[in-house]
Tab-separated table of C-alpha atoms in Angstrom:
chain	number	residue	atom	x	y	z
A	34	MET	CA	29.467	133.179	-15.545
A	35	ARG	CA	31.432	132.109	-11.853
A	36	GLN	CA	34.478	129.876	-12.831
A	37	ALA	CA	35.419	126.640	-11.176
A	38	VAL	CA	38.369	124.721	-11.469
A	39	ILE	CA	38.574	121.226	-10.022
A	40	VAL	CA	41.618	119.220	-9.426
A	41	GLY	CA	40.783	115.496	-9.407
A	42	GLY	CA	37.526	116.437	-11.239
A	43	THR	CA	36.884	113.215	-12.762
A	44	GLY	CA	36.555	111.295	-9.647
A	45	GLN	CA	33.551	110.612	-7.644
A	46	ILE	CA	33.918	113.839	-5.481
A	47	GLY	CA	34.708	115.845	-8.875
A	48	GLN	CA	32.241	114.623	-10.867
A	49	ALA	CA	29.104	115.494	-8.411
A	50	VAL	CA	30.362	118.767	-7.640
A	51	GLY	CA	30.939	119.439	-11.191
A	52	GLN	CA	27.392	118.390	-12.272
A	53	SER	CA	26.043	120.575	-9.340
A	54	LEU	CA	28.180	123.605	-10.616
A	55	LEU	CA	27.201	123.226	-14.249
A	56	ARG	CA	23.186	122.727	-13.058
A	57	GLU	CA	24.058	126.237	-11.276
A	58	GLY	CA	25.389	127.873	-14.322
A	59	TRP	CA	28.966	127.750	-13.762
A	60	ARG	CA	31.631	127.310	-16.080
A	61	VAL	CA	33.827	124.399	-14.994
A	62	THR	CA	37.363	122.977	-16.162
A	63	ALA	CA	37.738	119.630	-14.775
A	64	LEU	CA	41.946	118.815	-14.018
A	65	SER	CA	43.044	114.864	-13.703
A	66	ARG	CA	46.561	113.246	-14.742
A	67	SER	CA	44.695	111.143	-17.631
A	68	PRO	CA	41.908	111.212	-20.058
A	69	ALA	CA	38.440	110.236	-18.966
A	70	ALA	CA	34.966	110.613	-19.887
A	71	LEU	CA	34.045	114.315	-19.327
A	72	MET	CA	30.665	115.491	-17.745
A	73	ARG	CA	28.585	117.458	-20.738
A	74	ASP	CA	29.616	121.173	-21.015
A	75	CYS	CA	32.659	120.855	-18.915
A	76	ASN	CA	36.216	121.415	-19.990
A	77	HIS	CA	38.771	119.029	-19.289
A	78	VAL	CA	42.682	119.472	-18.899
A	79	GLU	CA	45.360	116.562	-18.295
A	80	VAL	CA	47.786	118.041	-15.697
A	81	ASP	CA	49.468	116.908	-12.583
A	82	ALA	CA	48.148	118.094	-9.323
A	83	ARG	CA	51.605	119.094	-8.345
A	84	ASP	CA	52.322	120.957	-11.357
A	85	THR	CA	52.161	124.315	-9.937
A	86	GLN	CA	53.122	126.097	-13.184
A	87	LYS	CA	50.474	124.741	-15.212
A	88	LEU	CA	47.925	124.454	-12.360
A	89	THR	CA	48.611	128.436	-11.952
A	90	ALA	CA	47.930	129.276	-15.744
A	91	ILE	CA	44.760	127.336	-15.422
A	92	VAL	CA	43.445	128.909	-12.581
A	93	GLY	CA	44.354	132.393	-13.805
A	94	ASP	CA	42.545	135.508	-12.418
A	95	ARG	CA	39.197	134.560	-13.013
A	96	THR	CA	38.145	131.605	-11.026
A	97	ASP	CA	36.030	131.824	-8.319
A	98	LEU	CA	36.527	128.229	-6.853
A	99	LEU	CA	39.659	126.163	-6.856
A	100	LEU	CA	38.780	123.125	-5.494
A	101	SER	CA	41.265	120.124	-4.665
A	102	CYS	CA	39.756	116.578	-4.016
A	103	VAL	CA	43.240	115.149	-4.221
A	104	ALA	CA	44.961	117.312	-1.784
A	105	PHE	CA	47.069	115.003	0.680
A	106	ASP	CA	49.743	116.955	2.380
A	107	GLU	CA	51.634	120.072	2.470
A	108	ARG	CA	53.229	119.979	-0.800
A	109	ASP	CA	49.700	119.698	-2.334
A	110	ALA	CA	48.793	122.686	0.049
A	111	GLU	CA	51.543	124.967	-1.307
A	112	CYS	CA	50.683	124.025	-5.103
A	113	LEU	CA	46.954	125.228	-4.488
A	114	ILE	CA	48.164	128.668	-2.351
A	115	GLN	CA	50.478	129.405	-5.578
A	116	ALA	CA	47.881	128.551	-8.035
A	117	GLY	CA	45.166	130.261	-6.385
A	118	ARG	CA	46.598	133.573	-5.325
A	119	ALA	CA	44.042	135.306	-7.321
A	120	ALA	CA	41.042	132.896	-6.814
A	121	GLY	CA	37.911	133.759	-4.992
A	122	ARG	CA	38.142	130.543	-2.577
A	123	ILE	CA	40.391	127.596	-2.304
A	124	VAL	CA	38.150	124.567	-1.085
A	125	ALA	CA	39.955	121.502	-0.067
A	126	ILE	CA	38.530	117.838	0.995
A	127	SER	CA	40.169	116.646	4.036
A	128	SER	CA	38.735	114.082	6.017
A	129	ALA	CA	37.030	113.106	9.353
A	130	SER	CA	39.644	110.681	10.020
A	131	VAL	CA	42.013	113.430	11.594
A	132	TYR	CA	39.887	112.950	14.678
A	133	CYS	CA	41.545	111.217	17.819
A	134	ASP	CA	40.219	110.008	20.984
A	135	ASN	CA	41.523	111.064	24.289
A	136	ASP	CA	44.482	108.632	23.865
A	137	GLY	CA	45.408	110.134	20.692
A	138	ARG	CA	44.012	106.793	18.837
A	139	THR	CA	42.732	107.555	14.961
A	140	LEU	CA	41.500	104.981	12.335
A	141	ASP	CA	44.490	104.853	11.057
A	142	GLU	CA	46.601	102.918	14.085
A	143	ALA	CA	42.817	101.155	14.809
A	144	PHE	CA	44.143	97.734	13.688
A	145	GLU	CA	47.378	97.806	15.725
A	146	CYS	CA	46.064	99.996	18.760
A	147	GLY	CA	42.512	99.140	18.838
A	148	PHE	CA	39.656	101.590	17.275
A	149	PRO	CA	39.158	104.923	18.659
A	150	VAL	CA	36.969	105.575	21.615
A	151	PHE	CA	35.585	109.313	20.466
A	152	GLU	CA	33.643	111.416	22.887
A	153	LEU	CA	30.151	112.090	20.646
A	154	PRO	CA	29.546	113.813	18.483
A	155	LEU	CA	32.633	114.698	16.615
A	156	ASN	CA	32.253	118.178	16.050
A	157	GLU	CA	34.875	120.583	14.010
A	158	GLN	CA	36.199	121.600	17.758
A	159	SER	CA	36.942	118.021	18.599
A	160	PRO	CA	40.699	117.414	18.932
A	161	THR	CA	42.668	116.187	15.828
A	162	VAL	CA	46.463	114.457	15.692
A	163	ALA	CA	49.103	116.665	15.456
A	164	PRO	CA	50.140	117.646	11.729
A	165	GLY	CA	52.944	115.585	10.311
A	166	SER	CA	54.290	113.125	7.438
A	167	LYS	CA	53.683	109.889	9.416
A	168	THR	CA	50.209	108.759	8.582
A	169	TYR	CA	47.018	109.492	6.104
A	170	SER	CA	45.224	111.910	9.042
A	171	THR	CA	48.666	113.475	10.146
A	172	ARG	CA	49.177	114.540	6.659
A	173	LYS	CA	45.717	115.711	6.061
A	174	VAL	CA	46.131	117.790	8.949
A	175	ALA	CA	49.296	119.427	7.884
A	176	MET	CA	47.646	120.175	4.407
A	177	GLU	CA	44.793	121.734	6.508
A	178	ASN	CA	47.209	124.105	8.565
A	179	LYS	CA	48.900	125.130	5.568
A	180	LEU	CA	46.116	126.329	3.475
A	181	LEU	CA	44.425	127.931	6.334
A	182	THR	CA	47.745	129.820	7.312
A	183	GLY	CA	49.116	130.326	4.252
A	184	ALA	CA	46.505	131.223	1.332
A	185	SER	CA	45.861	134.842	0.286
A	186	CYS	CA	42.167	134.189	-0.393
A	187	PRO	CA	39.588	132.657	1.687
A	188	VAL	CA	40.090	128.963	2.298
A	189	THR	CA	37.175	126.350	3.400
A	190	ILE	CA	38.240	122.490	4.556
A	191	LEU	CA	35.673	119.966	4.368
A	192	ARG	CA	35.796	116.897	6.607
A	193	PRO	CA	33.597	114.172	5.156
A	194	CYS	CA	33.520	110.604	6.434
A	195	ALA	CA	32.700	107.027	4.662
A	196	ILE	CA	31.680	108.718	1.355
A	197	HIS	CA	29.623	107.002	-0.925
A	198	GLY	CA	28.185	107.942	-4.189
A	199	PRO	CA	28.935	106.625	-8.194
A	200	GLN	CA	32.223	106.015	-9.769
A	201	SER	CA	33.697	105.476	-6.261
A	202	LYS	CA	37.111	103.095	-5.900
A	203	HIS	CA	36.233	102.290	-2.336
A	204	ALA	CA	32.205	101.735	-2.894
A	205	ARG	CA	31.609	99.876	0.401
A	206	GLU	CA	27.941	99.365	-0.918
A	207	TRP	CA	29.627	96.583	-2.895
A	208	TRP	CA	29.474	94.571	0.341
A	209	PHE	CA	25.730	94.080	0.649
A	210	VAL	CA	25.178	94.700	-3.583
A	211	LYS	CA	27.186	91.471	-4.150
A	212	ARG	CA	25.735	89.023	-1.670
A	213	LEU	CA	22.385	90.152	-3.050
A	214	LEU	CA	23.358	89.525	-6.781
A	215	ASP	CA	25.096	86.303	-5.541
A	216	GLY	CA	21.389	85.203	-4.190
A	217	ARG	CA	22.620	85.309	-0.464
A	218	ALA	CA	19.414	85.108	1.502
A	219	VAL	CA	20.862	85.444	5.017
A	220	ILE	CA	23.780	87.957	5.857
A	221	PRO	CA	25.389	87.872	9.287
A	222	LEU	CA	26.447	90.965	10.521
A	223	ALA	CA	29.369	91.781	13.280
A	224	TYR	CA	28.776	93.791	16.146
A	225	GLN	CA	25.372	92.648	16.097
A	226	GLY	CA	24.650	95.262	13.150
A	227	ARG	CA	24.751	98.080	15.193
A	228	SER	CA	27.935	99.850	14.224
A	229	ARG	CA	27.547	103.347	13.330
A	230	PHE	CA	30.609	104.517	11.198
A	231	GLN	CA	29.203	108.414	9.811
A	232	THR	CA	28.361	108.512	6.271
A	233	THR	CA	28.468	111.394	3.587
A	234	SER	CA	27.127	111.143	0.141
A	235	VAL	CA	28.696	113.033	-2.670
A	236	PHE	CA	25.999	115.004	-3.127
A	237	ALA	CA	26.081	116.506	0.618
A	238	ILE	CA	29.755	117.457	-0.633
A	239	ALA	CA	28.645	119.190	-3.439
A	240	ASP	CA	25.792	121.201	-1.627
A	241	ALA	CA	28.217	121.990	1.150
A	242	ILE	CA	30.766	123.609	-1.510
A	243	LEU	CA	27.790	125.787	-2.521
A	244	LYS	CA	27.134	126.999	0.760
A	245	ALA	CA	30.952	127.635	1.229
A	246	MET	CA	30.837	129.771	-1.668
A	247	ALA	CA	27.851	131.783	-0.530
A	248	GLY	CA	29.700	132.445	2.954
A	249	LYS	CA	27.627	129.859	5.006
A	250	LEU	CA	30.217	127.465	6.481
A	251	PRO	CA	33.165	128.004	8.804
A	252	ALA	CA	36.574	127.750	7.639
A	253	VAL	CA	36.544	124.325	8.716
A	254	ALA	CA	33.530	122.255	8.102
A	255	ASN	CA	32.506	118.533	9.206
A	256	VAL	CA	30.274	117.175	6.097
A	257	SER	CA	27.894	114.510	6.677
A	258	ASP	CA	24.278	112.877	5.631
A	259	ALA	CA	21.644	113.542	7.922
A	260	ASP	CA	21.863	110.521	9.425
A	261	SER	CA	24.254	108.412	11.092
A	262	PRO	CA	23.003	104.858	10.052
A	263	ALA	CA	23.634	101.558	11.657
A	264	VAL	CA	25.142	98.772	9.205
A	265	SER	CA	21.518	96.797	9.576
A	266	GLU	CA	19.669	100.034	8.179
A	267	ILE	CA	22.462	100.515	5.778
A	268	GLY	CA	21.683	96.759	4.262
A	269	ARG	CA	18.018	97.308	4.598
A	270	ALA	CA	18.568	100.786	2.433
A	271	ILE	CA	20.428	98.869	-0.284
A	272	MET	CA	17.808	95.963	-0.544
A	273	ASN	CA	15.094	98.729	-0.776
A	274	VAL	CA	16.779	99.998	-4.087
A	275	MET	CA	17.468	96.824	-5.410
A	276	GLY	CA	14.149	95.391	-4.690
A	277	VAL	CA	15.768	92.283	-3.072
A	278	GLN	CA	15.465	90.981	0.445
A	279	ALA	CA	17.700	89.070	2.683
A	280	GLU	CA	17.739	88.016	6.445
A	281	LEU	CA	20.059	89.945	8.217
A	282	MET	CA	21.569	88.328	11.537
A	283	GLY	CA	23.232	89.701	14.447
A	284	LEU	CA	26.470	88.159	15.482
A	285	PRO	CA	27.348	87.878	19.094
A	286	GLU	CA	29.197	90.744	20.541
A	287	THR	CA	33.081	90.436	20.654
A	288	ALA	CA	35.939	92.481	21.633
A	289	SER	CA	38.024	92.006	18.626
A	290	TYR	CA	38.800	94.726	15.930
A	291	PRO	CA	38.208	94.164	13.075
A	292	PRO	CA	35.987	90.986	13.872
A	293	GLU	CA	36.857	87.604	12.380
A	294	LEU	CA	33.225	87.417	10.959
A	295	GLY	CA	30.419	89.166	9.464
A	296	ALA	CA	32.988	92.090	9.114
A	297	THR	CA	31.503	94.851	6.781
A	298	PRO	CA	33.534	98.027	5.742
A	299	TRP	CA	31.425	99.628	8.304
A	300	SER	CA	32.107	97.514	11.205
A	301	ILE	CA	33.576	99.071	13.917
A	302	PRO	CA	33.227	98.292	17.850
A	303	SER	CA	32.871	101.871	19.248
A	304	PRO	CA	30.536	104.600	17.167
A	305	MET	CA	32.070	107.162	15.170
A	306	ILE	CA	29.274	110.052	14.595
A	307	CYS	CA	29.697	113.318	13.378
A	308	SER	CA	27.989	116.892	14.024
A	309	ALA	CA	28.404	118.366	11.040
A	310	ALA	CA	28.588	122.573	9.900
A	311	ALA	CA	27.559	121.185	6.352
A	312	THR	CA	24.944	118.586	7.686
A	313	ALA	CA	22.975	117.304	4.379
A	314	ALA	CA	19.077	117.762	3.765
A	315	MET	CA	19.006	113.886	2.680
A	316	THR	CA	19.442	110.580	4.856
A	317	TYR	CA	21.477	107.955	3.862
A	318	ALA	CA	18.901	105.894	2.517
A	319	GLN	CA	17.493	109.098	0.629
A	320	SER	CA	20.860	109.405	-0.975
A	321	VAL	CA	22.482	106.268	-1.470
A	322	GLU	CA	20.329	105.108	-4.469
A	323	PRO	CA	22.622	106.585	-7.385
A	324	THR	CA	25.613	104.586	-5.732
A	325	VAL	CA	23.658	100.892	-5.783
A	326	ARG	CA	22.648	101.827	-9.198
A	327	TRP	CA	25.930	102.546	-10.972
A	328	LEU	CA	27.031	99.292	-8.988
A	329	VAL	CA	24.590	96.929	-10.395
A	330	ASN	CA	24.855	98.461	-13.842
A	331	THR	CA	28.705	98.466	-13.806
A	332	VAL	CA	30.555	96.368	-11.790
A	333	ASP	CA	30.596	92.735	-11.365
A	334	SER	CA	32.143	89.693	-10.032
A	335	ASN	CA	34.814	89.664	-12.365
A	336	ASN	CA	35.628	93.304	-12.874
A	337	TRP	CA	34.908	94.410	-9.061
A	338	ARG	CA	38.508	94.761	-8.106
A	339	GLU	CA	39.419	96.750	-11.238
A	340	TYR	CA	36.650	99.457	-10.560
A	341	LEU	CA	36.942	99.458	-6.472
A	342	PRO	CA	40.939	98.774	-6.097
A	343	GLN	CA	40.525	100.607	-2.412
A	344	LEU	CA	38.118	98.162	-1.446
A	345	ALA	CA	39.601	95.097	-2.895
A	346	ALA	CA	42.924	96.349	-0.918
A	347	TYR	CA	41.109	95.401	2.403
A	348	PRO	CA	43.778	92.630	4.270
A	349	ARG	CA	40.532	90.353	4.406
A	350	ASP	CA	38.590	88.541	1.791
A	351	HIS	CA	34.973	90.408	1.552
A	352	PHE	CA	33.121	87.445	0.228
A	353	ASP	CA	34.142	84.422	1.807
A	354	TYR	CA	30.818	83.023	2.184
A	355	ARG	CA	31.923	79.831	3.970
A	356	SER	CA	33.159	82.022	6.882
A	357	ASP	CA	29.561	83.479	6.616
A	358	GLU	CA	28.134	80.020	7.087
A	359	ASP	CA	30.122	79.629	9.660
A	360	ALA	CA	29.126	82.808	11.663
A	361	LEU	CA	25.427	81.876	11.015
A	362	ARG	CA	26.134	78.897	13.252
A	363	LEU	CA	27.490	81.011	15.918
A	364	GLN	CA	25.455	80.330	19.364
A	365	GLY	CA	23.379	83.701	20.036
A	366	THR	CA	23.372	84.841	16.409
A	367	LYS	CA	19.880	86.621	16.176
A	368	SER	CA	17.749	87.717	13.442
A	369	LEU	CA	17.327	91.558	12.887
A	370	ALA	CA	14.210	91.514	11.293
A	371	ASP	CA	11.866	94.667	12.007
């Protein structure tokens, strides 16, 4: 029986991958810093991801896959290198945020320097920021480089974008789900609802890891859904899952970022679309249902900040319905009805 150790195994990616591996007949050990509800038939160990000694003991010499869903910088990479010396393969989750445009801009500096204008589609050979310790993206690149050059076993780096899946602490879908639950019949969307911010389901990531273990991916692979839906298409997909309809209204074009009105978590002035070595078989609309069902059944107006702390940390009020009403009165606002 093949064995996997998943660092960060109780988060949204870890759970999706663990369930996928269990279905394939693997033995799975999920690691996390605190107690968590376990997947059926999955072992769980409480350990800090940077405790190299304990991590090495858990991995041992019979682990086929050492997966880190939480590797962030060079220090994390070094822990994986030491613990995974006898592993069959190390896989680390990075991010498509490492890509930069011709002016060196990434998502990290978008609020201060303007949103990057990428040469599309972004592929694994597209330029990235230099490794360093300054930003999220530079640290991710440093982590990638350390693993690729220092590990004694094969390494696969996966770069997803705008991840969606159950158990997410950053479930962007809540922006639409809550409005629909609150009975909002008309929903304004910045940039005429045309923004395309590449999406990636956790199921696509799980499938990519199986491909990596079969030797079917390059050392660095983007992971994406089969499509790159516009915000208006995301809204319609969520409405179809919930069986609730609202009219989507496209707001007039604006040069500002972030937009003052109708700003969804996917609203960007220029597209970010990935060409992926690990392109999923399913589109966003085909894979988003579990996320929406989890939100509807688990999250509500009172607890959403607790469940979705990363979404709550945005520097704006996602549910300022007075601003929505102001937006709908703007001249040039148009219905996006099919």
